[in-house]
Coordinates of C-alpha atoms and ligand atoms in Angstrom, one line a residue:
X1 CA 18.3 33.8 135.7
X2 CA 16.6 32.0 132.8
X3 CA 19.4 32.3 130.2
X4 CA 17.1 31.8 127.2
X5 CA 14.8 34.7 128.1
X6 CA 11.1 34.5 127.2
X7 CA 11.3 34.1 123.5
X8 CA 9.7 31.1 122.0
X9 CA 11.5 28.8 119.6
X10 CA 12.9 25.4 119.4
X11 CA 13.3 25.3 123.2
X12 CA 10.4 27.0 124.9
X13 CA 11.7 27.3 128.5
X14 CA 8.3 28.2 129.8
X15 CA 6.9 24.8 128.6
X16 CA 9.5 22.6 130.2
X17 CA 7.8 20.0 132.3
X18 CA 4.3 21.2 131.3
X19 CA 1.8 18.4 131.4
X20 CA 0.8 17.6 127.8
X21 CA -2.8 17.0 127.3
X22 CA -5.7 16.9 124.8
X23 CA -9.3 17.6 125.6
X24 CA -10.5 15.4 122.8
X25 CA -10.6 12.3 125.0
X26 CA -12.3 13.8 128.1
X27 CA -15.8 12.6 127.2
X28 CA -14.7 9.0 126.9
X29 CA -15.7 7.3 130.1
X30 CA -15.4 3.5 130.4
X31 CA -14.1 0.9 132.8
X32 CA -11.7 -0.4 130.2
X33 CA -9.8 2.7 129.4
X34 CA -6.7 3.8 131.3
X35 CA -5.2 7.2 131.6
X36 CA -1.6 8.4 130.9
X37 CA 0.0 11.6 132.0
X38 CA 3.0 12.9 130.1
X39 CA 5.5 15.7 130.8
X40 CA 8.0 16.8 128.2
X41 CA 11.4 18.4 128.6
X42 CA 14.1 19.7 126.3
X43 CA 13.9 20.6 122.6
X44 CA 10.8 20.8 120.4
X45 CA 11.6 17.3 118.9
X46 CA 10.8 15.9 122.3
X47 CA 7.5 17.7 122.5
X48 CA 6.7 16.5 119.0
X49 CA 7.7 12.9 120.0
X50 CA 5.2 13.1 122.9
X51 CA 2.5 13.6 120.4
X52 CA 3.6 10.4 118.6
X53 CA 3.7 8.5 122.0
X54 CA 0.1 9.8 122.6
X55 CA -1.0 8.3 119.3
X56 CA 0.6 5.0 120.1
X57 CA -1.0 4.9 123.6
X58 CA -4.5 5.8 122.6
X59 CA -4.4 3.0 120.1
X60 CA -4.0 0.6 123.1
X61 CA -6.8 2.3 125.1
X62 CA -4.6 4.6 127.2
X63 CA -6.0 8.2 127.0
X64 CA -4.4 11.5 128.1
X65 CA -5.1 13.1 131.5
X66 CA -3.7 16.3 133.0
X67 CA -4.3 15.0 136.5
X68 CA -1.2 13.1 137.6
X69 CA -3.2 11.7 140.6
X70 CA -5.6 10.1 138.2
X71 CA -3.1 8.5 135.9
X72 CA -2.4 4.7 135.5
X73 CA 0.8 5.6 133.7
X74 CA 3.1 8.6 134.3
X75 CA 5.7 9.4 131.6
X76 CA 8.5 11.8 131.5
X77 CA 9.9 12.5 128.1
X78 CA 13.5 13.6 129.0
X79 CA 16.4 15.6 127.8
X80 CA 20.2 14.9 128.3
X81 CA 21.7 17.9 126.5
X82 CA 23.1 19.5 129.7
X83 CA 23.7 18.0 133.1
X84 CA 21.1 20.4 134.5
X85 CA 18.4 18.9 132.3
X86 CA 19.1 15.4 133.8
X87 CA 19.1 16.9 137.4
X88 CA 15.7 18.4 136.8
X89 CA 14.3 14.9 135.9
X90 CA 15.9 13.3 139.0
X91 CA 14.2 15.9 141.2
X92 CA 10.9 15.5 139.4
X93 CA 11.1 11.7 140.0
X94 CA 11.3 12.3 143.8
X95 CA 7.9 14.0 143.7
X96 CA 6.5 11.4 141.3
X97 CA 7.7 8.6 143.6
X98 CA 5.4 10.1 146.3
X99 CA 2.5 9.5 143.9
X100 CA 3.6 5.9 143.5
X101 CA 3.9 5.5 147.2
X102 CA 0.2 6.5 147.6
X103 CA -0.9 4.4 144.6
X104 CA 1.6 1.5 144.0
X105 CA -0.1 0.3 140.9
X106 CA 0.8 3.5 139.0
X107 CA 3.4 2.8 136.3
X108 CA 6.3 5.2 135.9
X109 CA 8.2 5.5 132.6
X110 CA 11.2 7.5 131.4
X111 CA 11.3 8.2 127.7
X112 CA 13.7 10.0 125.4
X113 CA 17.3 11.0 125.6
X114 CA 18.0 10.2 129.2
X115 CA 16.4 6.7 128.8
X116 CA 18.7 6.2 125.9
X117 CA 21.8 7.5 127.6
X118 CA 21.5 5.7 130.9
X119 CA 19.7 2.5 129.8
X120 CA 19.5 -0.3 132.4
X121 CA 21.3 1.9 135.0
X122 CA 18.3 4.1 135.2
X123 CA 16.2 1.1 136.3
X124 CA 18.9 0.2 138.8
X125 CA 19.3 3.7 140.2
X126 CA 15.6 4.8 140.3
X127 CA 13.9 1.8 141.8
X128 CA 10.3 3.0 141.3
X129 CA 10.8 3.5 137.5
X130 CA 9.1 0.7 135.6
X131 CA 9.7 1.6 132.0
X132 CA 12.8 2.9 130.1
X133 CA 12.1 3.6 126.5
X134 CA 14.5 5.3 124.0
X135 CA 13.4 7.7 121.2
X136 CA 13.3 5.0 118.5
X137 CA 11.4 2.4 120.5
X138 CA 8.0 4.0 121.1
X139 CA 6.1 1.5 118.9
X140 CA 7.1 -1.1 121.5
X141 CA 5.3 0.8 124.3
X142 CA 2.2 -1.4 124.3
X143 CA 4.3 -4.6 124.8
X144 CA 6.5 -3.0 127.4
X145 CA 3.4 -1.8 129.3
X146 CA 2.0 -5.3 129.3
X147 CA 5.2 -6.6 130.8
X148 CA 5.0 -4.0 133.6
X149 CA 1.3 -4.9 134.1
X150 CA 2.5 -8.5 134.5
X151 CA 5.0 -7.5 137.2
X152 CA 8.2 -7.1 135.2
X153 CA 10.2 -4.0 134.2
X154 CA 10.1 -2.9 130.6
X155 CA 13.2 -1.6 128.7
X156 CA 13.8 -0.9 125.0
X157 CA 16.6 1.4 124.1
X158 CA 17.3 0.0 120.6
X159 CA 18.4 2.8 118.2
X160 CA 17.1 2.3 114.6
X161 CA 18.5 3.3 111.3
X162 CA 15.0 3.4 109.7
X163 CA 12.4 4.5 112.3
X164 CA 10.7 7.8 111.4
X165 CA 7.2 7.1 112.7
X166 CA 6.1 8.2 109.2
X167 CA 2.8 6.4 109.3
X168 CA 1.8 7.6 112.8
X169 CA -0.6 10.5 112.9
X170 CA 0.4 12.4 116.0
X171 CA -2.2 13.5 118.6
X172 CA -1.9 17.2 119.0
X173 CA -1.4 17.9 122.7
X174 CA -1.8 21.3 124.3
X175 CA -2.5 22.6 120.8
X176 CA -3.6 26.2 120.1
X177 CA -5.3 24.8 116.9
X178 CA -3.2 27.2 114.7
X179 CA 0.4 26.2 114.8
X180 CA 1.9 22.7 114.8
X181 CA 5.2 20.9 114.5
X182 CA 6.0 18.1 112.0
X183 CA 9.1 16.0 112.4
X184 CA 10.8 15.5 109.0
X185 CA 13.9 13.6 110.2
X186 CA 15.4 12.0 113.2
X187 CA 18.9 11.6 114.7
X188 CA 22.1 13.4 113.8
X189 CA 25.3 12.4 112.0
X190 CA 27.2 15.6 112.8
X191 CA 29.2 14.7 115.9
X192 CA 29.8 18.2 117.3
X193 CA 32.3 17.4 120.0
X194 CA 30.2 18.8 122.9
X195 CA 26.9 17.2 121.9
X196 CA 25.2 14.0 123.2
X197 CA 22.4 14.0 120.6
X198 CA 24.1 11.6 118.1
X199 CA 24.4 9.1 121.0
X200 CA 20.9 9.5 122.3
X201 CA 19.0 9.9 119.0
X202 CA 21.1 7.8 116.7
X203 CA 21.9 8.1 113.0
X204 CA 20.2 10.7 110.8
X205 CA 17.3 9.5 108.7
X206 CA 14.8 11.4 106.7
X207 CA 11.1 10.8 106.6
X208 CA 9.1 10.0 103.4
X209 CA 8.1 13.5 102.0
X210 CA 4.7 12.3 100.9
X211 CA 3.8 11.4 104.5
X212 CA 5.0 14.9 105.6
X213 CA 2.9 16.6 102.9
X214 CA -0.1 14.5 103.9
X215 CA 0.3 15.5 107.5
X216 CA 0.6 19.2 106.7
X217 CA -2.4 19.0 104.4
X218 CA -4.4 17.3 107.1
X219 CA -3.5 20.0 109.6
X220 CA -4.5 22.7 107.2
X221 CA -7.8 21.0 106.5
X222 CA -8.4 21.0 110.3
X223 CA -7.8 24.8 110.5
X224 CA -4.1 25.0 111.3
X225 CA -2.3 27.8 109.6
X226 CA 1.4 27.2 110.3
X227 CA 3.6 24.2 110.4
X228 CA 7.2 24.0 111.6
X229 CA 9.3 21.3 110.0
X230 CA 11.6 19.9 112.6
X231 CA 14.9 18.1 112.6
X232 CA 18.3 18.4 114.3
X233 CA 19.7 19.5 111.0
X234 CA 16.9 20.1 108.5
X235 CA 19.2 21.2 105.7
X236 CA 20.6 17.8 105.4
X237 CA 17.2 16.3 104.7
X238 CA 17.4 13.8 101.8
X239 CA 15.1 11.1 100.5
X240 CA 15.2 8.9 97.5
X241 CA 12.1 7.5 96.1
X242 CA 12.5 3.7 96.4
X243 CA 10.8 3.0 93.0
X244 CA 12.0 5.9 90.8
X245 CA 15.1 6.9 92.7
X246 CA 14.0 10.5 92.4
X247 CA 15.8 12.6 94.9
X248 CA 14.2 15.1 97.4
X249 CA 16.4 17.7 99.1
X250 CA 15.3 20.0 101.9
X251 CA 14.6 22.8 99.3
X252 CA 12.3 20.4 97.3
X253 CA 10.4 19.5 100.5
X254 CA 10.1 23.1 101.6
X255 CA 8.6 24.0 98.2
X256 CA 6.2 21.1 98.3
X257 CA 4.9 22.1 101.7
X258 CA 4.7 25.8 100.7
X259 CA 2.6 24.8 97.7
X260 CA -0.1 23.2 99.8
X261 CA -1.8 26.5 100.3
X262 CA -0.7 30.2 100.4
X263 CA -2.4 30.6 103.7
X264 CA -0.4 27.8 105.3
X265 CA 2.8 29.3 106.8
X266 CA 5.9 27.2 106.8
X267 CA 8.8 27.4 109.2
X268 CA 11.7 25.1 109.9
X269 CA 14.3 24.4 112.5
X270 CA 17.3 23.8 113.0
X271 CA 19.6 24.8 110.2
X272 CA 23.3 23.8 110.4
X273 CA 25.4 26.5 108.8
X274 CA 27.5 23.9 106.9
X275 CA 24.5 22.5 105.1
X276 CA 22.4 25.6 104.5
X277 CA 22.3 26.0 100.7
X278 CA 21.5 28.9 98.5
X279 CA 18.8 26.7 96.9
X280 CA 16.9 26.7 100.2
X281 CA 17.3 30.5 100.4
X282 CA 16.0 31.0 96.8
X283 CA 13.0 28.7 97.7
X284 CA 12.3 30.9 100.7
X285 CA 12.5 34.0 98.6
X286 CA 10.0 32.5 96.0
X287 CA 7.2 31.8 98.5
X288 CA 5.6 34.4 100.6
X289 CA 4.3 31.7 103.0
X290 CA 7.8 30.4 103.8
X291 CA 8.6 32.5 106.8
X292 CA 11.6 34.9 106.7
X293 CA 13.4 33.5 109.7
X294 CA 16.3 31.2 110.1
X295 CA 17.7 29.7 113.3
X296 CA 21.4 29.3 112.5
X297 CA 23.3 28.4 115.6
X298 CA 26.9 29.7 115.6
X299 CA 27.9 28.2 119.0
X300 CA 31.1 30.3 119.1
X301 CA 32.6 33.2 117.2
X302 CA 36.1 31.9 117.4
X303 CA 37.4 29.7 114.5
X304 CA 39.8 27.9 116.9
X305 CA 36.9 26.9 119.2
X306 CA 34.6 26.0 116.3
X307 CA 37.3 23.6 115.0
X308 CA 37.6 22.0 118.5
X309 CA 33.8 21.8 118.6
X310 CA 33.9 19.9 115.2
X311 CA 31.4 22.3 113.7
X312 CA 33.1 21.9 110.3
X313 CA 32.8 25.7 109.5
X314 CA 34.9 28.6 110.6
X315 CA 34.0 32.2 111.4
X316 CA 34.4 33.4 107.8
X317 CA 32.3 30.6 106.4
X318 CA 29.5 31.4 108.9
X319 CA 29.7 35.1 108.0
X320 CA 29.4 34.3 104.3
X321 CA 26.3 32.2 105.0
X322 CA 24.8 35.2 106.7
X323 CA 25.8 37.5 103.8
X324 CA 24.0 35.0 101.5
X325 CA 20.9 35.2 103.6
X326 CA 21.0 39.0 103.6
X327 CA 21.3 39.2 99.8
X328 CA 18.8 36.4 98.8
X329 CA 16.2 36.9 101.6
X330 CA 16.7 40.6 102.6
X331 CA 13.9 40.6 105.1
X332 CA 15.1 37.6 107.0
X333 CA 15.8 37.6 110.7
X334 CA 18.5 35.2 112.1
X335 CA 18.8 33.7 115.6
X336 CA 21.4 31.6 117.2
X337 CA 22.6 29.2 119.9
X338 CA 25.7 30.1 121.8
X339 CA 27.8 28.2 124.3
X340 CA 30.1 30.0 126.8
X341 CA 33.2 28.5 128.3
X342 CA 33.9 25.6 126.0
X343 CA 37.2 23.8 126.7
X344 CA 40.3 26.1 126.4
X345 CA 38.2 29.2 125.6
X346 CA 40.3 32.3 126.2
X347 CA 39.0 35.8 126.7
X348 CA 40.0 36.6 123.1
X349 CA 37.8 33.7 121.9
X350 CA 35.0 35.0 124.1
X351 CA 35.4 38.5 122.6
X352 CA 35.1 37.0 119.1
X353 CA 31.8 35.5 120.2
X354 CA 30.6 38.9 121.4
X355 CA 31.7 40.5 118.1
X356 CA 29.9 37.8 116.1
X357 CA 26.7 38.5 118.0
X358 CA 27.0 42.2 117.2
X359 CA 27.9 41.6 113.5
X360 CA 25.2 39.0 112.9
X361 CA 22.6 41.2 114.6
X362 CA 20.7 38.2 115.9
X363 CA 17.0 38.8 116.7
X364 CA 17.5 36.5 119.6
X365 CA 19.6 33.6 120.9
X366 CA 19.6 30.6 123.1
X367 CA 22.6 30.9 125.4
X368 CA 24.2 28.2 127.5
X369 CA 27.2 27.5 129.7
X370 CA 29.2 24.5 128.4
X371 CA 28.2 21.3 130.2
X372 CA 30.5 18.3 129.7
X373 CA 28.5 15.3 128.7
X374 CA 29.9 11.8 129.3
X375 CA 30.9 9.9 126.2
X376 CA 31.1 12.9 123.8
X377 CA 34.2 13.6 121.8
X378 CA 34.9 16.7 123.9
X379 CA 34.7 14.7 127.1
X380 CA 37.1 12.1 125.8
X381 CA 39.6 14.6 124.1
X382 CA 39.6 17.8 126.1
X383 CA 39.6 18.9 129.7
X384 CA 36.6 20.9 130.9
X385 CA 39.0 23.5 132.1
X386 CA 37.1 26.8 132.3
X387 CA 36.1 27.5 135.9
X388 CA 32.3 27.7 136.5
X389 CA 32.6 31.4 137.6
X390 CA 34.3 32.4 134.3
X391 CA 31.7 30.4 132.3
X392 CA 29.0 32.3 134.2
X393 CA 30.5 35.7 133.8
X394 CA 31.0 35.2 130.1
X395 CA 27.4 33.9 129.8
X396 CA 26.1 37.0 131.6
X397 CA 28.0 39.2 129.1
X398 CA 26.6 37.3 126.2
X399 CA 23.1 37.5 127.5
X400 CA 23.4 41.3 128.3
X401 CA 24.7 42.0 124.8
X402 CA 22.0 39.8 123.1
X403 CA 19.3 41.5 125.1
X404 CA 20.5 44.9 124.0
X405 CA 20.7 43.8 120.4
X406 CA 17.2 42.2 120.5
X407 CA 15.9 45.5 122.0
X408 CA 17.5 47.6 119.3
X409 CA 16.4 45.1 116.6
X410 CA 12.8 45.3 117.8
X411 CA 12.9 49.1 118.1
X412 CA 13.7 49.3 114.4
X413 CA 10.3 47.7 113.7
X414 CA 8.3 50.6 115.2
X415 CA 6.3 52.3 112.5
X416 CA 6.2 49.2 110.3
X417 CA 3.1 47.1 109.6
X418 CA 3.4 43.3 109.7
X419 CA 1.1 40.4 108.6
X420 CA 0.6 38.5 111.9
X421 CA -0.9 35.1 112.4
X422 CA -3.1 35.3 115.5
X423 CA -2.3 32.4 117.8
X424 CA -4.6 33.2 120.8
X425 CA -4.9 35.5 123.8
X426 CA -1.8 37.3 125.0
X427 CA -0.3 36.0 128.3
X428 CA -1.1 39.2 130.1
X429 CA -4.6 40.2 129.0
X430 CA -7.7 38.6 127.4
X431 CA -8.3 41.9 125.7
X432 CA -5.2 41.3 123.6
X433 CA -4.2 38.8 121.0
X434 CA -0.7 37.5 120.4
X435 CA 0.8 36.1 117.2
X436 CA 4.0 36.2 115.2
X437 CA 5.1 37.9 112.1
X438 CA 7.0 36.2 109.3
X439 CA 10.3 37.0 111.1
X440 CA 9.1 35.0 114.2
X441 CA 8.7 38.1 116.4
X442 CA 6.0 37.9 119.0
X443 CA 3.4 40.7 118.4
X444 CA 0.8 41.7 121.0
X445 CA -2.2 43.9 119.9
X446 CA -5.7 44.8 121.0
X447 CA -8.5 42.6 119.9
X448 CA -10.8 43.7 117.2
X449 CA -14.2 42.4 116.3
X450 CA -14.1 40.0 113.3
X451 CA -10.7 38.7 114.2
X452 CA -10.1 35.3 115.8
X453 CA -7.1 32.9 116.3
X454 CA -6.1 31.4 113.0
X455 CA -6.7 34.7 111.1
X456 CA -4.1 36.9 109.6
X457 CA -4.1 40.5 110.7
X458 CA -2.1 43.5 109.5
X459 CA -0.6 45.0 112.7
X460 CA 1.0 48.5 112.9
X461 CA 3.8 48.5 115.5
X462 CA 3.8 51.3 118.0
X463 CA 6.3 50.1 120.7
X464 CA 8.6 47.3 121.5
X465 CA 10.7 45.6 124.2
X466 CA 13.6 43.1 123.8
X467 CA 11.0 40.3 123.5
X468 CA 7.8 41.7 122.0
X469 CA 6.4 44.1 119.5
X470 CA 3.2 45.9 120.4
X471 CA 0.7 47.5 118.1
X472 CA -2.8 47.7 116.7
X473 CA -4.7 46.1 113.8
X474 CA -5.0 48.3 110.7
X475 CA -7.9 47.6 108.4
X476 CA -8.0 49.0 104.8
Ligands
SAM501 N1 21.0 20.4 116.1 C1 20.9 21.8 116.5 C2 22.2 22.5 116.1 O1 23.2 21.9 115.7 O2 22.1 23.7 116.0 C3 20.8 21.9 118.0 C4 20.7 20.8 118.9 S1 20.9 21.0 120.6 C5 19.4 20.2 121.1 C6 20.5 22.6 121.0 C7 21.7 23.4 121.5 O3 22.1 23.0 122.8 C8 22.9 23.4 120.7 O4 22.8 24.2 119.5 C9 23.9 23.9 121.6 O5 24.1 25.3 121.6 C10 23.4 23.4 123.0 N2 24.2 22.4 123.5 C11 24.4 21.1 123.0 N3 25.2 20.4 123.8 C12 25.6 21.2 124.8 C13 26.5 21.1 125.9 N4 27.2 20.0 126.1 N5 26.7 22.2 126.8 C14 26.0 23.3 126.6 N6 25.1 23.5 125.5 C15 25.0 22.5 124.7
SF4_502 FE1 24.2 18.1 118.3 FE2 25.7 19.1 116.4 FE3 23.9 17.3 115.8 FE4 23.1 19.8 116.6 S1 24.3 19.2 114.7 S2 22.3 17.8 117.3 S3 24.7 20.3 118.1 S4 25.7 17.0 117.0

């Protein structure tokens, strides 16, 4: 079973491994240009990074292709968050190696978290891999590619304290032309005990807000209507102007992006409960175009487990944050990430997680079994002592409960009318549009003349499932 269901958010399971491609370069035909093919895995940050990589590569005359057989350079932008994510890449490499056997000149590169975690050993273990490049070393790709063209291997896994790729204008790959992601920070300083991210993505650093605003403005001018500000922990965004020392918090940044235009929707992800301030909530409440949706991962409902996870909040603190959201942004939906079977988790702890899901009334959640990651605090301090079968049973209970709650949550929307941003055709029918309301719920509705992707439509909700609202456009 796909534990994350079909809902789209920071981790879109349906897009894992999808070739990332842009049609803008199809017409360029020349002997001198080369083609790269890129697949992305893991969280939205990786998908966003692939767009930065695409910009760096096109600058050195490598252009995107969706035909792996036609590529001079094949790249996998990888994830290390769970063991299964790395297994997927190893399997994928087996297939890609067959391409290399047919066309030995094809270069194969591993980018992202797995490159950073495994470093040189990846080159030693996967003999056909030519390039290993960590998340902070993408600017070095042209030099590394040259090395490989000269018959060497190329590796750069240096983690930076400054790199934000602020000056690079990403090439939008697989874009619907309506919604886009903007990285506002990189890395993470939080050290949750289960998590490999601080080791693979390095220290937290925030991007110059003026480059973020310029990127969002540029997208709006090109017709985009929604930007999602991305970071591992957006609420700890902070930037000081080097000349004036003026301070910019996440609330300040959110406001500046919202002020670009009332028709440009703003979303953000992910929020860490310990850093989510009332100031951010008041900013959300002030601007209609800041969407009423917060992804606020709880991880566990048990304070004892939260303390072992080093999340730095407990059950009560988390509940208070939710009460603050409900009182300041009453229309806001909340979603979560949940881990089942963390070290020492008892049935009582598990029951506390279930009761938290009920109490918080999450619109949806991403749900995972704990996977021990080498080098993390938990791997060093605690035994991974919950048997796989128990992790699985608990995960199934969590999924069943969340599905029931999502279904009831959506059923409450029947009879309401929402402003929906049209993203394109629905997956099932070209006679229907899909889009999302401010609360990040997917809405499917019949097409009407005069409406096109990028338009806002008022949609009356007639029915619902656990994943989707269905309705029709109402015109005044
Ligand atoms: N920075 C975000 C946060 O703190 O909420 C999320 C980062 S992580 C890419 C996404 C989710 O993966 C986490 O919220 C957590 O639920 C899950 N995760 C991270 N490490 C894991 C592990 N070792 N085993 C299972 N799930 C894990
Ligand atoms: Fe990992 Fe915690 Fe940082 Fe999220 S906040 S990336 S879970 S260490």
